[in-house]
Amino acid sequence: MPSKRKPAFNAQAFLDSSGVSKQAVTYAKGEVVFTQGDRCDAVMYIQSGGVKLSVLSKSGREAVVAMLGVGEFFGEGCLAGQSVRMGTATAVTGSTVLRVDKDEMVDLLHSNTPSRIASSPTCWRGTSGSRRI
């Protein structure tokens, strides 16, 4: 019996075909993508490499909340109304990250995306299956 499973969402193809302006930024190992407290103005998509998401406590202790890889989004808190970054994103290897302005991403999701894709956990988690803590 043929599978009725829907095909996985291909975020890279979606971003490539959307016509949305985006900027590919290359980061060296250990370079900070954004810092906790920075203005929250863009969504990021990992094209190559990996990114560590961490938070810093008031006492200065770092807690790693996620390790992300190719095909995953991060910084999407801006889409939920966060005005500042809740944590720090740091490249764990040489990485290329696609930066999409928050307003552009909101317009893109509202105008070009069927609701099943916009609400798909695969869209925001990527295809590697990593989970955030």
C-alpha positions as a printed NumPy array, in Angstrom:
array([[ 0.   ,  0.   ,  0.   ],
       [ 1.498,  3.394, -0.982],
       [ 2.413,  5.739,  1.842],
       [ 0.137,  8.742,  2.35 ],
       [ 2.866, 10.557,  4.244],
       [ 3.375, 14.134,  3.126],
       [ 6.818, 14.985,  1.767],
       [ 9.197, 16.722,  4.185],
       [ 9.31 , 20.486,  3.994],
       [12.42 , 21.646,  2.117],
       [13.317, 24.938,  3.761],
       [16.253, 25.705,  1.453],
       [14.109, 25.276, -1.672],
       [11.382, 27.374, -0.063],
       [13.801, 30.213,  0.733],
       [15.443, 29.981, -2.71 ],
       [12.135, 30.171, -4.581],
       [10.448, 32.795, -2.452],
       [12.04 , 35.93 , -3.882],
       [12.671, 37.152, -0.342],
       [15.854, 39.15 ,  0.165],
       [18.355, 37.329,  2.312],
       [22.01 , 37.584,  3.179],
       [24.443, 34.68 ,  3.455],
       [26.979, 35.342,  6.21 ],
       [30.057, 33.211,  6.879],
       [31.22 , 32.693, 10.468],
       [34.485, 31.179, 11.699],
       [34.546, 28.58 , 14.471],
       [33.805, 30.361, 17.757],
       [32.445, 33.512, 16.113],
       [29.259, 34.928, 17.619],
       [26.221, 35.164, 15.327],
       [24.216, 37.152, 17.88 ],
       [24.455, 37.829, 21.609],
       [21.885, 37.542, 24.377],
       [20.201, 40.951, 24.644],
       [20.821, 41.968, 21.003],
       [17.913, 43.377, 19.019],
       [15.806, 40.557, 17.589],
       [15.379, 41.495, 13.921],
       [16.039, 38.424, 11.758],
       [15.563, 34.672, 11.432],
       [18.617, 32.566, 10.647],
       [18.925, 29.376,  8.58 ],
       [22.057, 27.201,  8.686],
       [23.337, 26.357,  5.2  ],
       [26.599, 24.773,  6.352],
       [28.335, 24.136,  9.647],
       [26.755, 24.246, 13.078],
       [25.586, 26.674, 15.741],
       [25.415, 26.443, 19.532],
       [22.572, 28.243, 21.312],
       [23.315, 29.176, 24.91 ],
       [22.034, 31.425, 27.683],
       [24.017, 33.233, 30.333],
       [22.744, 33.379, 33.9  ],
       [23.013, 36.492, 36.068],
       [25.929, 34.816, 37.85 ],
       [27.755, 34.407, 34.525],
       [27.277, 30.669, 34.008],
       [26.596, 29.469, 30.468],
       [23.978, 26.812, 29.725],
       [23.888, 25.245, 26.26 ],
       [20.26 , 24.884, 25.184],
       [20.735, 23.505, 21.658],
       [23.278, 22.331, 19.125],
       [21.985, 22.975, 15.615],
       [23.153, 21.847, 12.199],
       [22.561, 22.208,  8.491],
       [18.938, 22.822,  7.528],
       [17.824, 24.284, 10.831],
       [16.349, 27.667, 11.681],
       [17.183, 29.679, 14.774],
       [16.413, 33.164, 16.038],
       [12.742, 32.629, 15.207],
       [11.732, 34.137, 18.555],
       [11.462, 37.445, 16.706],
       [ 8.453, 36.008, 14.857],
       [ 6.741, 35.496, 18.216],
       [ 7.248, 39.112, 19.27 ],
       [10.555, 38.917, 21.139],
       [12.278, 42.279, 20.89 ],
       [15.672, 41.086, 22.16 ],
       [17.594, 37.818, 21.814],
       [16.997, 35.436, 24.7  ],
       [20.359, 33.713, 24.195],
       [23.63 , 33.715, 22.293],
       [24.296, 31.892, 19.017],
       [27.889, 30.853, 18.308],
       [29.34 , 28.996, 15.318],
       [30.806, 25.663, 16.456],
       [32.549, 25.109, 13.102],
       [33.046, 27.286, 10.058],
       [29.428, 28.037,  9.122],
       [27.332, 29.78 ,  6.525],
       [24.103, 31.226,  7.874],
       [21.324, 32.719,  5.796],
       [19.893, 35.821,  7.476],
       [16.283, 36.728,  6.632],
       [14.858, 39.993,  7.952],
       [11.972, 39.446, 10.39 ],
       [ 9.46 , 41.532,  8.405],
       [10.375, 39.725,  5.172],
       [ 9.922, 36.327,  6.834],
       [ 6.554, 37.323,  8.318],
       [ 5.351, 38.526,  4.894],
       [ 6.658, 35.354,  3.267],
       [ 4.903, 33.077,  5.744],
       [ 1.623, 34.963,  5.48 ],
       [ 1.513, 35.29 ,  1.713],
       [ 3.196, 32.239,  0.201],
       [ 2.956, 29.356,  2.626],
       [ 0.112, 26.906,  3.048],
       [-0.851, 26.748,  6.722],
       [ 0.26 , 23.114,  7.025],
       [ 3.823, 24.126,  6.093],
       [ 3.944, 27.282,  8.231],
       [ 2.835, 25.323, 11.271],
       [ 4.987, 22.26 , 10.551],
       [ 7.554, 21.504, 13.254],
       [ 9.838, 20.281, 10.462],
       [ 9.882, 23.8  ,  9.047],
       [11.4  , 25.288, 12.191],
       [13.302, 22.288, 13.484],
       [14.903, 21.429, 10.154],
       [15.301, 17.928,  8.83 ],
       [18.115, 16.746, 11.082],
       [15.709, 16.096, 13.94 ],
       [17.677, 17.868, 16.672],
       [15.623, 19.183, 19.522],
       [15.973, 22.26 , 21.655],
       [15.98 , 21.96 , 25.384]])
